[in-house]
């Protein structure tokens, strides 16, 4: 079952091909691969990020406030109108992220975006949906950006608190804002770049800290949506 509510720190790092390969050569000693990574292959994640007509949420986020929030619709792999997707709120206070999500049927969530109608389903978390609906109406949010990527994910052995994700092939677009459309868009990263996120509520394990130090890898403020927005401003 997908985790619907959790808190954690999320720290991002930009990796080169060499960094990524060095990590993968040793990670098996400490972490297990996510079940979605069948045979060591990446799995696809697609998102619709919601914002105001004037892009208020991402503009505020780029100012690096102590508190920020966003709403997105997420699917894993290709989906049809009858498939389940996840409507998520993500709030960040300093470095701690609170993520809350509920299950929707894709066709129903499109109707919700159009006229505010909430069609319940047996797997919907009604409390989370109530919170998301408040944010949606307060800001008058609508889909603004499609962002997809291919992911490798790992959980530390005997410690599900620590998780690593490594993303590549990040594609973005501001048209055809549907999750049931084909995956396509402009590349956000340069060739040979990988975005890694370390996620935990407690301290990162010593082996990981030593790996970062040995490779001279430092944390990055890179944001997928933020980078896309800055690129968009340069093009208009």
Coordinates of N, CA and C in Angstrom, one line a residue:
X1 N 0.8 -1.2 0.0 CA 0.0 0.0 0.0 C 0.9 1.3 0.0
X2 N 0.5 2.2 -0.8 CA 1.3 3.5 -0.9 C 1.2 4.2 0.5
X3 N 2.3 4.8 0.9 CA 2.3 5.6 2.2 C 1.5 6.9 1.9
X4 N 0.6 7.2 2.7 CA -0.2 8.4 2.4 C 0.2 9.6 3.2
X5 N 0.8 9.5 4.4 CA 1.3 10.6 5.2 C 2.6 10.3 5.8
X6 N 3.6 11.2 5.7 CA 4.8 11.0 6.4 C 5.6 12.4 6.4
X7 N 6.6 12.4 7.3 CA 7.5 13.6 7.5 C 8.9 13.1 7.3
X8 N 9.7 13.9 6.7 CA 11.1 13.5 6.5 C 11.9 14.7 6.0
X9 N 13.3 14.6 6.1 CA 14.2 15.6 5.5 C 14.5 15.1 4.1
X10 N 14.6 16.0 3.1 CA 14.9 15.6 1.8 C 16.1 16.5 1.3
X11 N 17.2 15.9 1.1 CA 18.4 16.7 0.6 C 18.8 16.2 -0.8
X12 N 19.0 17.2 -1.7 CA 19.3 16.9 -3.1 C 20.8 17.0 -3.4
X13 N 21.2 16.2 -4.4 CA 22.6 16.3 -4.8 C 22.6 16.0 -6.4
X14 N 23.5 16.7 -7.1 CA 23.7 16.5 -8.5 C 24.9 15.5 -8.7
X15 N 24.7 14.5 -9.4 CA 25.7 13.5 -9.7 C 26.1 13.5 -11.1
X16 N 27.4 13.1 -11.3 CA 27.9 12.9 -12.7 C 27.7 11.4 -12.9
X17 N 27.9 11.0 -14.2 CA 27.9 9.5 -14.5 C 28.8 8.7 -13.6
X18 N 30.0 9.3 -13.4 CA 31.0 8.6 -12.6 C 30.5 8.5 -11.1
X19 N 29.9 9.5 -10.6 CA 29.4 9.5 -9.2 C 28.3 8.4 -9.1
X20 N 27.4 8.4 -10.1 CA 26.3 7.5 -10.0 C 26.8 6.0 -10.1
X21 N 27.7 5.8 -11.0 CA 28.3 4.4 -11.1 C 29.0 4.0 -9.9
X22 N 29.7 4.9 -9.2 CA 30.5 4.6 -8.0 C 29.5 4.2 -6.9
X23 N 28.4 5.0 -6.8 CA 27.4 4.7 -5.8 C 26.7 3.3 -6.1
X24 N 26.3 3.1 -7.3 CA 25.7 1.8 -7.6 C 26.6 0.6 -7.4
X25 N 27.9 0.8 -7.5 CA 28.8 -0.3 -7.3 C 28.9 -0.7 -5.8
X26 N 28.5 0.2 -4.9 CA 28.7 -0.1 -3.5 C 27.3 -0.2 -2.7
X27 N 26.3 0.3 -3.4 CA 25.0 0.5 -2.6 C 24.4 -0.8 -2.2
X28 N 24.7 -1.9 -3.0 CA 24.1 -3.2 -2.6 C 24.5 -3.7 -1.3
X29 N 25.6 -3.2 -0.7 CA 26.1 -3.6 0.6 C 25.2 -3.0 1.7
X30 N 24.5 -2.0 1.4 CA 23.8 -1.2 2.4 C 22.3 -1.1 2.2
X31 N 21.9 -1.2 0.9 CA 20.5 -0.8 0.6 C 19.9 -1.9 -0.4
X32 N 18.6 -2.0 -0.3 CA 17.8 -2.9 -1.2 C 17.1 -2.0 -2.2
X33 N 17.0 -2.6 -3.4 CA 16.3 -1.9 -4.5 C 14.8 -1.9 -4.3
X34 N 14.2 -0.8 -4.7 CA 12.8 -0.7 -4.7 C 12.1 -1.7 -5.5
X35 N 11.1 -2.4 -5.1 CA 10.4 -3.4 -6.0 C 10.0 -2.9 -7.3
X36 N 9.8 -1.6 -7.5 CA 9.4 -1.1 -8.8 C 10.6 -1.2 -9.8
X37 N 11.8 -1.2 -9.2 CA 13.0 -1.3 -10.1 C 13.3 -2.8 -10.5
X38 N 12.4 -3.3 -11.3 CA 12.6 -4.7 -11.7 C 13.8 -4.9 -12.5
X39 N 14.6 -5.9 -12.1 CA 15.8 -6.3 -12.8 C 16.8 -5.1 -12.9
X40 N 16.7 -4.2 -11.9 CA 17.6 -3.1 -11.8 C 17.3 -2.0 -12.8
X41 N 16.2 -2.0 -13.4 CA 15.8 -1.0 -14.4 C 15.0 0.1 -13.7
X42 N 15.0 1.3 -14.3 CA 14.3 2.4 -13.8 C 12.8 2.2 -13.9
X43 N 12.0 3.0 -13.1 CA 10.6 3.0 -13.4 C 10.2 4.5 -13.6
X44 N 9.1 4.7 -14.3 CA 8.7 6.0 -14.7 C 7.7 6.7 -13.8
X45 N 7.9 8.0 -13.5 CA 7.0 8.7 -12.7 C 6.6 10.0 -13.5
X46 N 5.3 10.2 -13.5 CA 4.7 11.4 -14.2 C 3.9 12.3 -13.3
X47 N 4.1 13.6 -13.4 CA 3.4 14.5 -12.5 C 2.8 15.7 -13.2
X48 N 1.7 16.1 -12.7 CA 1.1 17.4 -13.1 C 1.3 18.3 -11.9
X49 N 2.0 19.4 -12.0 CA 2.1 20.4 -10.9 C 1.0 21.4 -11.1
X50 N 0.4 21.7 -10.0 CA -0.7 22.7 -10.0 C -0.2 24.1 -9.5
X51 N -0.8 25.1 -10.0 CA -0.4 26.5 -9.6 C -1.5 27.4 -9.9
X52 N -1.2 28.7 -9.5 CA -2.2 29.7 -9.8 C -2.0 30.2 -11.3
X53 N -2.9 31.1 -11.7 CA -2.7 31.6 -13.1 C -1.4 32.4 -13.2
X54 N -1.0 33.0 -12.1 CA 0.2 33.8 -12.1 C 1.5 33.1 -11.6
X55 N 1.3 31.8 -11.4 CA 2.5 30.9 -10.9 C 2.9 31.3 -9.5
X56 N 2.0 31.6 -8.7 CA 2.3 32.2 -7.3 C 3.1 31.2 -6.5
X57 N 2.7 29.9 -6.5 CA 3.4 28.9 -5.6 C 4.8 28.8 -6.0
X58 N 5.1 28.6 -7.3 CA 6.5 28.4 -7.6 C 7.3 29.7 -7.5
X59 N 6.7 30.8 -7.7 CA 7.5 32.1 -7.5 C 7.8 32.3 -6.0
X60 N 6.9 31.9 -5.1 CA 7.2 32.0 -3.7 C 8.2 31.0 -3.3
X61 N 8.2 29.8 -3.9 CA 9.1 28.7 -3.6 C 10.6 29.1 -3.9
X62 N 10.7 29.8 -5.1 CA 12.0 30.2 -5.5 C 12.6 31.3 -4.6
X63 N 11.8 32.0 -3.8 CA 12.3 33.0 -2.9 C 12.9 32.3 -1.6
X64 N 12.8 31.0 -1.5 CA 13.3 30.2 -0.4 C 12.8 30.6 0.9
X65 N 11.5 30.6 1.1 CA 10.9 30.9 2.3 C 11.1 29.8 3.4
X66 N 10.8 30.1 4.6 CA 10.9 29.0 5.6 C 9.8 28.0 5.4
X67 N 8.6 28.4 5.0 CA 7.5 27.5 4.7 C 7.1 27.6 3.3
X68 N 6.9 26.5 2.6 CA 6.3 26.5 1.3 C 5.5 25.2 1.0
X69 N 4.6 25.3 0.1 CA 3.7 24.1 -0.2 C 3.4 24.0 -1.7
X70 N 3.0 22.8 -2.1 CA 2.7 22.6 -3.5 C 1.7 21.4 -3.6
X71 N 1.0 21.4 -4.7 CA 0.0 20.3 -5.0 C 0.4 19.7 -6.3
X72 N 0.4 18.4 -6.4 CA 0.7 17.7 -7.7 C -0.1 16.5 -7.8
X73 N -0.3 16.1 -9.0 CA -1.0 14.8 -9.4 C 0.1 13.9 -9.9
X74 N 0.2 12.6 -9.4 CA 1.3 11.7 -9.7 C 0.7 10.4 -10.2
X75 N 1.4 9.8 -11.2 CA 1.1 8.5 -11.7 C 2.5 7.7 -11.8
X76 N 2.4 6.4 -11.7 CA 3.5 5.6 -11.9 C 3.4 4.8 -13.2
X77 N 4.2 5.2 -14.2 CA 4.1 4.7 -15.5 C 2.9 5.2 -16.3
X78 N 2.6 4.6 -17.4 CA 1.5 5.1 -18.3 C 0.1 4.7 -17.6
X79 N -0.8 5.6 -17.7 CA -2.1 5.3 -17.1 C -3.2 5.7 -18.1
X80 N -4.4 5.1 -17.8 CA -5.6 5.4 -18.6 C -6.6 6.1 -17.6
X81 N -7.7 6.5 -18.2 CA -8.7 7.3 -17.4 C -9.3 6.5 -16.2
X82 N -9.3 5.1 -16.3 CA -9.8 4.3 -15.3 C -8.8 3.9 -14.2
X83 N -7.5 4.3 -14.4 CA -6.5 3.9 -13.5 C -6.4 4.8 -12.3
X84 N -5.7 4.3 -11.2 CA -5.6 5.1 -10.0 C -4.3 6.0 -10.1
X85 N -4.4 7.2 -9.6 CA -3.3 8.1 -9.5 C -3.4 8.7 -8.1
X86 N -2.4 9.6 -7.8 CA -2.3 10.1 -6.4 C -2.2 11.6 -6.5
X87 N -3.2 12.2 -5.7 CA -3.2 13.7 -5.6 C -2.5 14.0 -4.3
X88 N -1.4 14.8 -4.3 CA -0.5 15.0 -3.2 C -0.4 16.5 -2.8
X89 N -0.3 16.7 -1.5 CA 0.2 18.0 -1.0 C 1.5 17.8 -0.4
X90 N 2.4 18.7 -0.6 CA 3.8 18.6 -0.1 C 4.1 20.0 0.5
X91 N 4.3 19.9 1.9 CA 4.6 21.2 2.6 C 6.0 21.0 3.2
X92 N 6.8 22.1 3.1 CA 8.2 22.0 3.6 C 8.4 23.2 4.6
X93 N 8.8 22.8 5.8 CA 9.2 23.8 6.8 C 10.6 23.6 7.1
X94 N 11.5 24.6 6.8 CA 12.9 24.5 6.9 C 13.3 23.3 6.1
X95 N 13.9 22.2 6.7 CA 14.3 21.1 5.8 C 13.4 19.9 6.0
X96 N 12.3 20.0 6.8 CA 11.4 18.9 7.0 C 10.2 18.9 6.1
X97 N 10.0 17.8 5.4 CA 8.9 17.8 4.4 C 7.8 16.9 5.0
X98 N 6.5 17.5 4.8 CA 5.3 16.7 5.2 C 4.6 16.5 3.9
X99 N 4.4 15.2 3.6 CA 3.7 14.8 2.4 C 2.5 14.1 2.7
X100 N 1.4 14.5 2.1 CA 0.1 13.8 2.3 C -0.5 13.5 0.9
X101 N -1.1 12.3 0.7 CA -1.6 11.9 -0.6 C -2.8 11.1 -0.4
X102 N -3.6 11.1 -1.5 CA -4.8 10.3 -1.5 C -5.0 9.8 -2.9
X103 N -5.7 8.6 -3.0 CA -5.9 7.9 -4.2 C -7.1 8.5 -5.0
X104 N -6.9 8.7 -6.3 CA -8.0 9.2 -7.2 C -8.1 8.3 -8.4
X105 N -9.2 8.2 -9.1 CA -9.3 7.7 -10.4 C -9.0 8.8 -11.4
X106 N -8.1 8.6 -12.4 CA -7.7 9.7 -13.2 C -8.9 10.4 -13.9
X107 N -9.8 9.8 -14.4 CA -11.0 10.5 -15.0 C -11.7 11.3 -14.0
X108 N -11.8 10.8 -12.7 CA -12.5 11.6 -11.7 C -11.7 12.8 -11.3
X109 N -10.4 12.7 -11.3 CA -9.6 13.9 -10.9 C -9.6 15.0 -11.9
X110 N -9.7 14.6 -13.2 CA -9.9 15.6 -14.3 C -11.2 16.4 -14.0
X111 N -12.2 15.7 -13.7 CA -13.5 16.3 -13.4 C -13.4 17.2 -12.2
X112 N -12.6 16.8 -11.2 CA -12.4 17.6 -10.0 C -11.7 18.9 -10.4
X113 N -10.7 18.8 -11.3 CA -10.0 20.0 -11.7 C -10.9 20.9 -12.5
X114 N -11.8 20.4 -13.2 CA -12.7 21.2 -14.1 C -13.8 21.9 -13.3
X115 N -14.5 21.2 -12.4 CA -15.6 21.9 -11.7 C -15.7 21.7 -10.2
X116 N -14.6 21.1 -9.6 CA -14.6 20.9 -8.2 C -15.3 19.7 -7.6
X117 N -15.9 18.9 -8.5 CA -16.6 17.7 -8.1 C -15.7 16.6 -7.5
X118 N -15.9 16.2 -6.3 CA -15.1 15.1 -5.7 C -15.9 13.8 -5.8
X119 N -15.4 12.9 -6.6 CA -16.0 11.6 -6.7 C -15.2 10.6 -5.8
X120 N -15.8 10.2 -4.7 CA -15.1 9.4 -3.8 C -14.9 7.9 -4.3
X121 N -13.9 7.3 -3.8 CA -13.6 5.9 -4.1 C -13.2 5.2 -2.8
X122 N -13.2 3.9 -2.8 CA -12.9 3.2 -1.5 C -11.5 3.4 -1.0
X123 N -10.6 3.8 -1.8 CA -9.2 4.0 -1.3 C -8.9 5.5 -1.0
X124 N -9.9 6.4 -1.2 CA -9.6 7.8 -1.0 C -9.5 8.0 0.5
X125 N -8.4 8.8 0.9 CA -8.3 9.3 2.3 C -9.1 10.6 2.4
X126 N -10.2 10.5 3.0 CA -11.1 11.7 3.0 C -10.5 12.9 3.8
X127 N -9.8 12.6 4.8 CA -9.2 13.8 5.6 C -8.1 14.5 4.7
X128 N -7.3 13.7 4.1 CA -6.3 14.3 3.2 C -6.9 15.0 2.0
X129 N -8.0 14.4 1.5 CA -8.7 15.1 0.4 C -9.3 16.4 0.8
X130 N -9.8 16.5 2.0 CA -10.4 17.7 2.6 C -9.3 18.8 2.7
X131 N -8.1 18.4 3.1 CA -7.0 19.4 3.2 C -6.6 19.9 1.9
X132 N -6.5 18.9 0.9 CA -6.0 19.3 -0.4 C -7.1 20.2 -1.1
X133 N -8.3 19.9 -0.9 CA -9.4 20.7 -1.5 C -9.4 22.1 -1.0
X134 N -9.1 22.3 0.3 CA -9.0 23.6 0.9 C -7.9 24.4 0.2
X135 N -6.7 23.8 0.0 CA -5.6 24.5 -0.7 C -6.0 24.8 -2.1
X136 N -6.6 23.8 -2.8 CA -7.0 24.0 -4.2 C -7.9 25.2 -4.3
X137 N -8.9 25.3 -3.4 CA -9.8 26.4 -3.5 C -9.2 27.8 -3.0
X138 N -8.4 27.7 -2.0 CA -7.8 28.9 -1.5 C -7.0 29.6 -2.6
X139 N -6.1 28.9 -3.3 CA -5.3 29.4 -4.3 C -5.9 29.5 -5.7
X140 N -7.0 28.7 -5.9 CA -7.6 28.5 -7.2 C -6.6 27.9 -8.2
X141 N -6.1 26.7 -7.8 CA -5.1 26.0 -8.6 C -5.6 25.3 -9.8
X142 N -4.7 25.2 -10.8 CA -5.0 24.4 -12.0 C -3.7 23.8 -12.5
X143 N -3.8 22.7 -13.3 CA -2.5 22.1 -13.9 C -1.7 23.2 -14.7
X144 N -0.4 23.2 -14.4 CA 0.4 24.2 -15.1 C 1.6 23.5 -15.8
X145 N 2.1 22.5 -15.3 CA 3.4 21.9 -15.8 C 3.3 20.4 -15.7
X146 N 3.7 19.7 -16.8 CA 3.9 18.2 -16.7 C 5.4 18.0 -16.6
X147 N 5.8 17.1 -15.6 CA 7.2 16.7 -15.4 C 7.2 15.2 -15.2
X148 N 8.1 14.6 -16.0 CA 8.3 13.1 -15.8 C 9.7 12.8 -15.7
X149 N 10.0 11.6 -15.1 CA 11.4 11.2 -15.0 C 11.5 9.7 -14.8
X150 N 12.7 9.2 -15.0 CA 12.9 7.8 -14.7 C 13.7 7.6 -13.4
X151 N 13.3 6.7 -12.6 CA 13.9 6.7 -11.2 C 14.4 5.3 -10.8
X152 N 15.5 5.4 -10.1 CA 16.1 4.2 -9.3 C 15.9 4.6 -7.9
X153 N 15.3 3.7 -7.1 CA 15.1 4.0 -5.7 C 15.6 2.8 -4.8
X154 N 16.1 3.2 -3.6 CA 16.7 2.2 -2.7 C 16.3 2.5 -1.3
X155 N 16.1 1.4 -0.5 CA 15.8 1.5 0.9 C 16.9 0.9 1.7
X156 N 17.4 1.5 2.8 CA 18.5 0.9 3.5 C 18.0 -0.4 4.2
X157 N 18.9 -1.4 4.2 CA 18.6 -2.7 4.8 C 18.2 -2.5 6.2
X158 N 17.1 -3.1 6.6 CA 16.7 -3.1 8.0 C 16.5 -1.7 8.6
X159 N 16.3 -0.7 7.7 CA 16.0 0.7 8.1 C 15.2 1.4 7.1
X160 N 13.9 1.3 7.1 CA 13.1 1.9 6.0 C 13.1 3.4 6.1
X161 N 13.7 4.0 7.2 CA 13.6 5.4 7.4 C 14.5 6.1 6.3
X162 N 15.6 5.5 5.9 CA 16.5 6.1 4.9 C 16.2 5.6 3.5
X163 N 16.1 6.5 2.6 CA 15.8 6.2 1.2 C 16.6 7.1 0.3
X164 N 17.0 6.5 -0.8 CA 17.7 7.2 -1.9 C 17.0 7.1 -3.2
X165 N 16.8 8.2 -3.9 CA 16.3 8.1 -5.3 C 17.2 8.8 -6.2
X166 N 17.4 8.2 -7.4 CA 18.2 8.8 -8.5 C 17.4 8.9 -9.7
X167 N 17.3 10.2 -10.2 CA 16.4 10.5 -11.3 C 17.2 10.9 -12.5
X168 N 16.7 10.5 -13.7 CA 17.3 10.9 -15.0 C 16.2 11.1 -16.0
X169 N 16.5 11.5 -17.2 CA 15.5 11.7 -18.3 C 14.4 12.6 -17.8
X170 N 14.7 13.7 -17.1 CA 13.6 14.6 -16.7 C 13.1 15.4 -17.8
X171 N 11.8 15.2 -18.1 CA 11.1 15.9 -19.3 C 10.0 16.8 -18.8
X172 N 9.9 17.9 -19.4 CA 8.9 18.9 -19.0 C 8.1 19.5 -20.2
X173 N 6.9 19.8 -20.0 CA 6.1 20.6 -21.0 C 5.0 21.3 -20.3
X174 N 4.5 22.4 -21.0 CA 3.4 23.2 -20.5 C 2.2 23.1 -21.4
X175 N 2.1 22.2 -22.2 CA 0.9 21.9 -23.1 C 0.6 20.4 -22.9
X176 N -0.6 20.1 -23.3 CA -1.0 18.7 -23.2 C -0.9 18.2 -21.8
X177 N -1.5 18.9 -20.9 CA -1.3 18.6 -19.4 C -2.3 17.5 -19.0
X178 N -1.9 16.3 -19.4 CA -2.7 15.1 -19.1 C -1.7 13.9 -18.8
X179 N -2.1 13.1 -17.8 CA -1.2 12.0 -17.5 C -1.5 10.8 -18.4
X180 N -2.6 10.8 -19.1 CA -2.9 9.7 -20.0 C -2.4 10.0 -21.4
X181 N -1.7 11.1 -21.6 CA -1.0 11.3 -22.9 C 0.4 10.7 -22.9
X182 N 1.0 10.5 -24.0 CA 2.4 10.0 -24.1 C 3.3 10.8 -23.3
X183 N 4.4 10.2 -22.8 CA 5.4 10.9 -22.1 C 6.4 11.5 -23.1
X184 N 6.5 12.9 -23.0 CA 7.4 13.6 -23.9 C 7.6 15.0 -23.3
X185 N 8.6 15.7 -23.8 CA 8.9 17.0 -23.3 C 10.3 17.4 -23.5
X186 N 10.7 18.6 -23.0 CA 12.1 19.1 -23.1 C 12.9 18.5 -22.0
X187 N 14.1 18.2 -22.3 CA 15.0 17.7 -21.2 C 15.4 18.8 -20.3
X188 N 15.4 18.5 -19.0 CA 15.7 19.5 -18.0 C 17.2 19.4 -17.5
X189 N 17.8 18.2 -17.6 CA 19.2 18.0 -17.2 C 20.1 17.9 -18.4
X190 N 21.3 18.3 -18.2 CA 22.3 18.1 -19.2 C 22.7 16.6 -19.3
X191 N 23.2 16.2 -20.4 CA 23.6 14.8 -20.6 C 24.7 14.4 -19.6
X192 N 24.5 13.3 -18.9 CA 25.5 12.8 -17.9 C 25.2 13.3 -16.5
X193 N 24.1 14.1 -16.3 CA 23.7 14.5 -15.0 C 22.6 13.6 -14.4
X194 N 22.6 13.5 -13.1 CA 21.6 12.7 -12.4 C 21.3 13.5 -11.1
X195 N 20.0 13.4 -10.8 CA 19.5 14.1 -9.6 C 19.3 13.0 -8.5
X196 N 20.0 13.1 -7.4 CA 19.8 12.2 -6.3 C 19.2 12.9 -5.1
X197 N 18.2 12.3 -4.5 CA 17.6 12.8 -3.2 C 17.8 11.8 -2.1
X198 N 18.3 12.2 -1.0 CA 18.5 11.4 0.2 C 17.3 11.8 1.1
X199 N 16.6 10.8 1.6 CA 15.4 11.1 2.3 C 15.3 10.3 3.6
X200 N 15.2 11.0 4.8 CA 15.1 10.4 6.1 C 14.6 11.4 7.1
X201 N 14.0 10.8 8.1 CA 13.6 11.7 9.2 C 14.7 11.8 10.2
X202 N 15.5 10.8 10.4 CA 16.6 10.8 11.3 C 17.9 11.1 10.5
X203 N 19.1 10.9 11.2 CA 20.3 11.2 10.5 C 20.6 10.3 9.4
X204 N 21.4 10.8 8.4 CA 21.8 9.9 7.3 C 22.9 8.9 7.9
X205 N 22.9 7.7 7.3 CA 23.9 6.7 7.8 C 25.3 7.1 7.5
X206 N 26.2 6.6 8.3 CA 27.6 7.0 8.2 C 28.2 6.6 6.9
X207 N 27.9 5.4 6.3 CA 28.5 5.0 5.1 C 28.1 6.0 4.0
X208 N 26.9 6.5 4.0 CA 26.5 7.5 3.0 C 27.2 8.8 3.1
X209 N 27.4 9.3 4.3 CA 28.1 10.5 4.5 C 29.6 10.4 4.0
X210 N 30.2 9.2 4.3 CA 31.5 9.0 3.9 C 31.6 8.9 2.3
X211 N 30.6 8.3 1.7 CA 30.6 8.3 0.2 C 30.6 9.7 -0.3
X212 N 29.7 10.5 0.2 CA 29.6 11.9 -0.3 C 30.9 12.6 -0.1
X213 N 31.6 12.4 1.0 CA 32.9 13.1 1.3 C 33.9 12.6 0.3
X214 N 34.0 11.3 0.1 CA 35.0 10.8 -0.8 C 34.9 11.2 -2.2
X215 N 33.7 11.5 -2.6 CA 33.4 12.0 -4.0 C 33.3 13.5 -4.1
X216 N 33.5 14.2 -3.0 CA 33.3 15.7 -3.0 C 32.0 16.1 -3.5
X217 N 30.9 15.4 -3.1 CA 29.6 15.7 -3.5 C 28.9 16.6 -2.5
X218 N 28.3 17.7 -2.9 CA 27.7 18.6 -1.9 C 26.2 18.8 -2.3
X219 N 25.4 19.2 -1.3 CA 24.0 19.3 -1.5 C 23.7 20.4 -2.5
X220 N 22.6 20.3 -3.1 CA 22.2 21.2 -4.2 C 20.7 21.7 -3.9
X221 N 20.4 22.9 -4.3 CA 19.1 23.4 -4.2 C 18.2 23.2 -5.4
X222 N 18.7 22.3 -6.3 CA 18.0 22.0 -7.5 C 16.5 21.6 -7.3
X223 N 15.6 22.2 -8.0 CA 14.2 21.9 -7.9 C 13.7 21.6 -9.3
X224 N 13.0 20.5 -9.6 CA 12.5 20.2 -10.9 C 11.6 21.3 -11.4
X225 N 10.6 21.6 -10.6 CA 9.6 22.6 -11.0 C 10.2 24.0 -11.1
X226 N 11.1 24.3 -10.1 CA 11.7 25.6 -10.0 C 12.7 25.8 -11.2
X227 N 13.4 24.8 -11.6 CA 14.3 24.9 -12.8 C 13.5 25.0 -14.0
X228 N 12.4 24.3 -14.1 CA 11.6 24.4 -15.3 C 11.0 25.8 -15.4
X229 N 10.6 26.4 -14.3 CA 10.0 27.7 -14.3 C 11.0 28.7 -14.8
X230 N 12.2 28.7 -14.2 CA 13.2 29.6 -14.6 C 13.5 29.5 -16.1
X231 N 13.6 28.3 -16.6 CA 13.8 28.1 -18.0 C 12.6 28.6 -18.9
X232 N 11.4 28.4 -18.4 CA 10.2 29.0 -19.0 C 10.3 30.5 -19.2
X233 N 10.7 31.2 -18.1 CA 10.8 32.6 -18.1 C 11.8 33.1 -19.2
X234 N 12.9 32.3 -19.4 CA 13.9 32.7 -20.4 C 13.3 32.6 -21.8
X235 N 12.3 31.8 -21.9 CA 11.8 31.5 -23.3 C 10.6 32.3 -23.7
X236 N 10.0 33.0 -22.7 CA 8.8 33.8 -23.1 C 9.2 35.3 -23.4

